[in-house]
mmCIF file of C-alpha atoms and ligand atoms in Angstrom:
data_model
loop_
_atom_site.group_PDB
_atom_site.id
_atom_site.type_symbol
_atom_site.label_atom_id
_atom_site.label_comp_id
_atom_site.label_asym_id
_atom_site.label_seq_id
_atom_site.Cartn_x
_atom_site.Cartn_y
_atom_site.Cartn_z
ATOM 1 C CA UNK A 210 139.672 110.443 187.443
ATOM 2 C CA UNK A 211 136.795 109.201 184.925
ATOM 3 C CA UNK A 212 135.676 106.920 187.982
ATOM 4 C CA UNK A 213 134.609 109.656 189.930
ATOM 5 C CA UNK A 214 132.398 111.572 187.161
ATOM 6 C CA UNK A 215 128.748 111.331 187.707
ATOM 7 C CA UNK A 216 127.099 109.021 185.025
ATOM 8 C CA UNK A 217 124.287 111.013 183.422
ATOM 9 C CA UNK A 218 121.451 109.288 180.616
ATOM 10 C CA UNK A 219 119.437 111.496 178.804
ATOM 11 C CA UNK A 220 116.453 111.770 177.567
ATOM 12 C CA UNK A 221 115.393 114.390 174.738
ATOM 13 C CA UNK A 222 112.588 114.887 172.099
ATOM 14 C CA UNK A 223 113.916 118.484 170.471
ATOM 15 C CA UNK A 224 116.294 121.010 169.780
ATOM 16 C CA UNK A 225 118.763 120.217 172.337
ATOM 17 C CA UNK A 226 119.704 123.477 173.490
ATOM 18 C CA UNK A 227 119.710 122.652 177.136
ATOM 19 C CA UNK A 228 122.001 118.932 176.155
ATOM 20 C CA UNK A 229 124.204 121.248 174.592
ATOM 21 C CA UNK A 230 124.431 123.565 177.908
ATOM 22 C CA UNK A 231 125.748 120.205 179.836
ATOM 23 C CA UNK A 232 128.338 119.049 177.451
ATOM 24 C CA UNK A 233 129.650 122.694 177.805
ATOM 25 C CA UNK A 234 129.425 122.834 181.708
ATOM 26 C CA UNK A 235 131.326 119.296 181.313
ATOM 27 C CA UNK A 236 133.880 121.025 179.060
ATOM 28 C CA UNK A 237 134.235 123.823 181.136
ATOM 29 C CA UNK A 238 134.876 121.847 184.563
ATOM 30 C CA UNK A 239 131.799 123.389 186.059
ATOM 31 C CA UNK A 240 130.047 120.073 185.824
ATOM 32 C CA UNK A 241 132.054 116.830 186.895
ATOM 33 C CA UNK A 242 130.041 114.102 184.871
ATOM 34 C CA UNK A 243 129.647 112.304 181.956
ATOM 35 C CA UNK A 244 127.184 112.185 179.324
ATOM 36 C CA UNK A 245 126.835 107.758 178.938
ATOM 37 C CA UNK A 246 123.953 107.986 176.560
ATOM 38 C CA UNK A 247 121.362 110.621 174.991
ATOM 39 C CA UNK A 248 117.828 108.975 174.143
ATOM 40 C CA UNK A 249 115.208 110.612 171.608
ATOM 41 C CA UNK A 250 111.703 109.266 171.130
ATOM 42 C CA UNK A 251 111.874 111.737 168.220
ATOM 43 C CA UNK A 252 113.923 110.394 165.488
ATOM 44 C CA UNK A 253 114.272 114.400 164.360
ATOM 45 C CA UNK A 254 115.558 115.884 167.043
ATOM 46 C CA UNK A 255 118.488 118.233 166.828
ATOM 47 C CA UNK A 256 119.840 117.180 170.017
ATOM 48 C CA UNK A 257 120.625 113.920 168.570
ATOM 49 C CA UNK A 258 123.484 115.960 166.057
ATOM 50 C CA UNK A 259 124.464 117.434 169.145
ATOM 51 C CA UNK A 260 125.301 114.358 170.846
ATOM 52 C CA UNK A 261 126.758 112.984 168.165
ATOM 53 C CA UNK A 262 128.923 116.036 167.076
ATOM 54 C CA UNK A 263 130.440 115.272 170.462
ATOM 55 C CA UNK A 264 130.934 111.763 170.608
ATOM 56 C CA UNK A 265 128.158 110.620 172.588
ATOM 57 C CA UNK A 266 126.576 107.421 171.897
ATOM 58 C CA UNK A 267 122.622 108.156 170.691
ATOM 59 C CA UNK A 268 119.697 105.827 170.247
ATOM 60 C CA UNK A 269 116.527 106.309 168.761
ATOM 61 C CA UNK A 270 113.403 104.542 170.362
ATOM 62 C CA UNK A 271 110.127 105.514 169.180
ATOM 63 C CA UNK A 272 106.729 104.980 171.498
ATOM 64 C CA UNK A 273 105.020 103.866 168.393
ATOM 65 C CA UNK A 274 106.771 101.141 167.487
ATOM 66 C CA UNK A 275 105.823 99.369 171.531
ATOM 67 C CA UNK A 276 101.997 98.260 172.372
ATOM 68 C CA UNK A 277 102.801 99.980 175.761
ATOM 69 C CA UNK A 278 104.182 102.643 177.476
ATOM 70 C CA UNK A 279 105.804 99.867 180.408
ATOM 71 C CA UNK A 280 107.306 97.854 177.290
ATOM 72 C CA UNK A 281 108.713 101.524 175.007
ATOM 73 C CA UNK A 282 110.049 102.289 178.624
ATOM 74 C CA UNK A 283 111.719 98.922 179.650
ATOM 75 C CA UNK A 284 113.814 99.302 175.940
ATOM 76 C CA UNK A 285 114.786 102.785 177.320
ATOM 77 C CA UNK A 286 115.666 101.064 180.534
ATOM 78 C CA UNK A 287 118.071 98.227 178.800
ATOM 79 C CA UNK A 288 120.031 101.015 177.006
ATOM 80 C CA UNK A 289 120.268 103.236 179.932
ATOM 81 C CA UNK A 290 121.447 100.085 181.973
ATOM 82 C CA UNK A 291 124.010 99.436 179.350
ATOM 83 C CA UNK A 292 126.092 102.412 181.080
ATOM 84 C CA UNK A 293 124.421 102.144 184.368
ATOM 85 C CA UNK A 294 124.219 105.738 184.466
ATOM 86 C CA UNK A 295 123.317 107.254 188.323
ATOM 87 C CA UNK A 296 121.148 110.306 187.057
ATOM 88 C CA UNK A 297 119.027 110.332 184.227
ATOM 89 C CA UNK A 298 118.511 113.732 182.924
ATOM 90 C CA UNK A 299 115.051 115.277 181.011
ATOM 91 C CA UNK A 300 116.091 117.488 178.668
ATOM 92 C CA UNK A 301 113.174 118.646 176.704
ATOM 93 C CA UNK A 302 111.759 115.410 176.768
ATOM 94 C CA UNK A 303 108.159 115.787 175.876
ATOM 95 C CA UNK A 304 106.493 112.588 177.079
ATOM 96 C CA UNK A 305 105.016 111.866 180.435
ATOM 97 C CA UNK A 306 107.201 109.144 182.381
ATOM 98 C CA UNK A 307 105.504 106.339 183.450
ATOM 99 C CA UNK A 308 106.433 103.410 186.442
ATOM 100 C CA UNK A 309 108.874 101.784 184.658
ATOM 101 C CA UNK A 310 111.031 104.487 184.835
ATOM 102 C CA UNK A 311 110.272 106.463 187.584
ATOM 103 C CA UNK A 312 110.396 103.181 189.918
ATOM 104 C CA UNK A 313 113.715 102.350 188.792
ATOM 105 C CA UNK A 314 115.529 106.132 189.210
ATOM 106 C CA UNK A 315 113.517 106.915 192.276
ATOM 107 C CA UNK A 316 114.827 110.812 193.253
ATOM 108 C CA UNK A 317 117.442 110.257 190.644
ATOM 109 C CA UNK A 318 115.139 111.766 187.496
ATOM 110 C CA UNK A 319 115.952 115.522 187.065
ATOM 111 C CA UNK A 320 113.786 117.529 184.636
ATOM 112 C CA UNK A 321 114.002 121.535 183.658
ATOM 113 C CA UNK A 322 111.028 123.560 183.079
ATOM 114 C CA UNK A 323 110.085 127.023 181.984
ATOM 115 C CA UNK A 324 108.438 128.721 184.612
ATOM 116 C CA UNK A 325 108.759 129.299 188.213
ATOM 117 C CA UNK A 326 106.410 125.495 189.674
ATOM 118 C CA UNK A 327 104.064 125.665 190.743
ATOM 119 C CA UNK A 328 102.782 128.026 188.053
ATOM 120 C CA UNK A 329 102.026 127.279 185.013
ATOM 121 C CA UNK A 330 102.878 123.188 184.467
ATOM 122 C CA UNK A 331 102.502 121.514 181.562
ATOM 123 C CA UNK A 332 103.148 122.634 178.225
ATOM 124 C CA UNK A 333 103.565 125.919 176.797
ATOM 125 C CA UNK A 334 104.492 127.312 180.072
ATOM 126 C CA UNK A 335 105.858 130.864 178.862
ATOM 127 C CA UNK A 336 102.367 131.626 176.908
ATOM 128 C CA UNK A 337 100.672 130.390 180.604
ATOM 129 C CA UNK A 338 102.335 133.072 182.309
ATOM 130 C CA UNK A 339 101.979 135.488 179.159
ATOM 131 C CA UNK A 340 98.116 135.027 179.526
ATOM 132 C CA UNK A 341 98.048 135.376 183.223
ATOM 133 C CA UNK A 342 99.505 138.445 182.908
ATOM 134 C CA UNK A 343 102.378 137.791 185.918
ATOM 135 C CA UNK A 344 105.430 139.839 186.338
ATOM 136 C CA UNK A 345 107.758 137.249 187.236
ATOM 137 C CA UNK A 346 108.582 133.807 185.530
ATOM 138 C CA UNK A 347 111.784 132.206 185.669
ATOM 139 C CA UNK A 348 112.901 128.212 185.371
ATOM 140 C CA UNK A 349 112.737 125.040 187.747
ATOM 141 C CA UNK A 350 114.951 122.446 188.145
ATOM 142 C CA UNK A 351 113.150 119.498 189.982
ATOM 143 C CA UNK A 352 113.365 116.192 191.028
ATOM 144 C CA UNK A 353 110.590 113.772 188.396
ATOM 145 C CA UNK A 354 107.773 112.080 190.334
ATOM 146 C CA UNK A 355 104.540 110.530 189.575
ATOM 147 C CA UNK A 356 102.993 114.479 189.256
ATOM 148 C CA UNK A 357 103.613 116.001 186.461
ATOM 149 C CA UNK A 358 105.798 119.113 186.704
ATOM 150 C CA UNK A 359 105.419 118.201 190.955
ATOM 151 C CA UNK A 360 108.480 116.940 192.313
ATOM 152 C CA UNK A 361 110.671 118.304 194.662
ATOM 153 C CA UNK A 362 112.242 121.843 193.772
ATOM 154 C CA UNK A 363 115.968 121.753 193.475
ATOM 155 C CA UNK A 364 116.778 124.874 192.095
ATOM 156 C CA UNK A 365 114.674 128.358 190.516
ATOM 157 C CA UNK A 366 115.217 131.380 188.814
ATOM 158 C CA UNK A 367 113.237 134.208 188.634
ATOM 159 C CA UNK A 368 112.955 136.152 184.858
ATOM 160 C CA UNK A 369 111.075 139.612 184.196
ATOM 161 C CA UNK A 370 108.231 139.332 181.868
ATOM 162 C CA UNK A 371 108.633 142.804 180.100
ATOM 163 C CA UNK A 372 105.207 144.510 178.724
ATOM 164 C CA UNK A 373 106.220 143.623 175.217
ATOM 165 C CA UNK A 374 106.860 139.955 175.549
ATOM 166 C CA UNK A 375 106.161 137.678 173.223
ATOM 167 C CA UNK A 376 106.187 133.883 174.158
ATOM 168 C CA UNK A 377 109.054 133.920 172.121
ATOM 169 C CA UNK A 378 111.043 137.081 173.610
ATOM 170 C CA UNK A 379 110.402 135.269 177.109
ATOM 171 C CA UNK A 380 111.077 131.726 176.104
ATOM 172 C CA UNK A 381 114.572 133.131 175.156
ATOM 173 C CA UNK A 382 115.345 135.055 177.727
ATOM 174 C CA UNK A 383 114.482 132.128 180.597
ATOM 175 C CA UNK A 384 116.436 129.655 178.091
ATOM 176 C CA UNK A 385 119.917 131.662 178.851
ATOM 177 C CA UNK A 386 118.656 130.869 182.859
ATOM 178 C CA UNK A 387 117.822 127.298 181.942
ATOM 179 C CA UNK A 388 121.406 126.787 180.615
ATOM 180 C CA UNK A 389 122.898 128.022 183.532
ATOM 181 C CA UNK A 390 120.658 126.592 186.189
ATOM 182 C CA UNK A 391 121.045 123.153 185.102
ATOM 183 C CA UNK A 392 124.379 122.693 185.215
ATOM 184 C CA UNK A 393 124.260 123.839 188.273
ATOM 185 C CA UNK A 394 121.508 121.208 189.804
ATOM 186 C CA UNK A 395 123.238 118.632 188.382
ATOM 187 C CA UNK A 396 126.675 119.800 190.182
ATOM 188 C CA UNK A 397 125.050 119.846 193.301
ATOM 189 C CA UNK A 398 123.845 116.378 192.729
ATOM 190 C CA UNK A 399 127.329 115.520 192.001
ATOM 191 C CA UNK A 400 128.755 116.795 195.246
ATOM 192 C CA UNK A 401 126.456 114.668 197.098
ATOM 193 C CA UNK A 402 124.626 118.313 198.755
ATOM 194 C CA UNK A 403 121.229 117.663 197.577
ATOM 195 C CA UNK A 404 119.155 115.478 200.499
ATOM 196 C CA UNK A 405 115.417 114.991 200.208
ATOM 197 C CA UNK A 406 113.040 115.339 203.213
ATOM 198 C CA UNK A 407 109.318 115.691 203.489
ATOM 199 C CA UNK A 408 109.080 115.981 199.865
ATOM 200 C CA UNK A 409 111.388 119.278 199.633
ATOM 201 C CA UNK A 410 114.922 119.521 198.749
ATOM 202 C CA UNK A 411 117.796 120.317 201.581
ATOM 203 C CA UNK A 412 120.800 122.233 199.625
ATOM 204 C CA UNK A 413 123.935 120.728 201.940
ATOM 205 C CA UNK A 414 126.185 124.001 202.669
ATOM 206 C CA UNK A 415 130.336 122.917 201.306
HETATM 207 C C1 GRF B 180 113.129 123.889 177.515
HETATM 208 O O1 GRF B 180 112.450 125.114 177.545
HETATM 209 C C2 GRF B 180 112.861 123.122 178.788
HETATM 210 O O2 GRF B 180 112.645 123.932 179.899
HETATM 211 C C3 GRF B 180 111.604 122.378 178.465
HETATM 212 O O3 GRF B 180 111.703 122.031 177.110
HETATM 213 C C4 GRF B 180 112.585 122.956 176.452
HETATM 214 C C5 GRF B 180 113.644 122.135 175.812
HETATM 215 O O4 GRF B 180 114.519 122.899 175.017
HETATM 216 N N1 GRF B 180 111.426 121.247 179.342
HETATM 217 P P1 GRF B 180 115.845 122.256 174.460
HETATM 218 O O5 GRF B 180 115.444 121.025 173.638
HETATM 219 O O6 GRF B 180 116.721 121.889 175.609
HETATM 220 O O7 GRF B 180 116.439 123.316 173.587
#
């Protein structure tokens, strides 16, 4: 049975809420895999009690203690490759990947961010689309290339902005979307339906 489970690493810097989502869906049965390994380049994140609340082995690896992003990334690498994990999972990871990493998990790097990409990459997505003023904003599940927020779309989900917003009141409401939504990428990548071509993402029908 455990053979079959998709190997997940991942990769945090926060609160956790969306690591905490997973181990659900895996509790649940609406996600068959298995959390190997969660990574924080923040030795206070939250998500690192989650993990460890539930068993999962955690490590610690901070940029500033590597001359270089290729040699902090290569450490990552050897602990990921302790579990040889088959997708490695961004979970409010707040650092920009570099070669290292994206080389060795080419289309195999998921990430989740607040907003509906194209709109609105980078940080502090929810104030972007506050500011602009749009109707709409939602969350992204993508593939991780070399372009930040840029790879191919997997999955999205729209979210009202409502006239009294804050980039709080919005950042909580797409949150409950994220924690759904993820899950459900990752499930998809588990069945083996997700096929890349030209750059966009083919969802395989059952
Ligand atoms: C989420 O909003 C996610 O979309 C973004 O960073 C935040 C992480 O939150 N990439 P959490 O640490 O999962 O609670």
């Amino acid at each position: 049975m455990e053979k079959s489970l998709l190997k997940l690493g991942v990769l945090i810097s926060g609160r956790g809420s969306n690591l905490k989502a997973l181990i659900e869906a895996i509790k649940n049965k609406e996600l068959n895999a298995k959390i190997c390994i969660v990574i924080s380049n923040n030795p206070k994140a939250y998500g690192l009690r989650i993990a460890e609340t539930n068993s999962i082995p955690t490590k610690i690896i901070e940029p500033k203690q590597f001359n270089s992003l290729e040699e902090y990334e290569k450490i990552i690498l050897n602990s990921l490759n302790q579990y040889q994990i088959d997708l490695l999972i961004l979970a409010g990871y707040m650092k920009v990947l570099g070669p290292t990493l994206l080389k060795t998990f080419p289309n195999k790097i998921m990430n989740i961010h607040p907003s509906l990409l194209p709109s609105f990459r980078g940080l502090h997505a929810q104030k972007q689309a506050i500011d602009f003023g749009v109707r709409w904003s939602g969350c992204t599940v993508h593939f991780v290339n070399e372009e930040l927020d840029g790879g191919p779309i997997i999955l999205q989900e729209a979210v009202p902005v409502l006239p009294k917003d804050t980039d709080d009141s919005l950042s909580e409401r797409i949150l409950v979307k994220e924690h759904e939504f993820y899950a459900k990428a990752i499930q998809l990548y588990a069945e083996g339906r997700l096929k890349i071509k030209n750059n966009k993402v083919i969802i395989i029908d059952k």
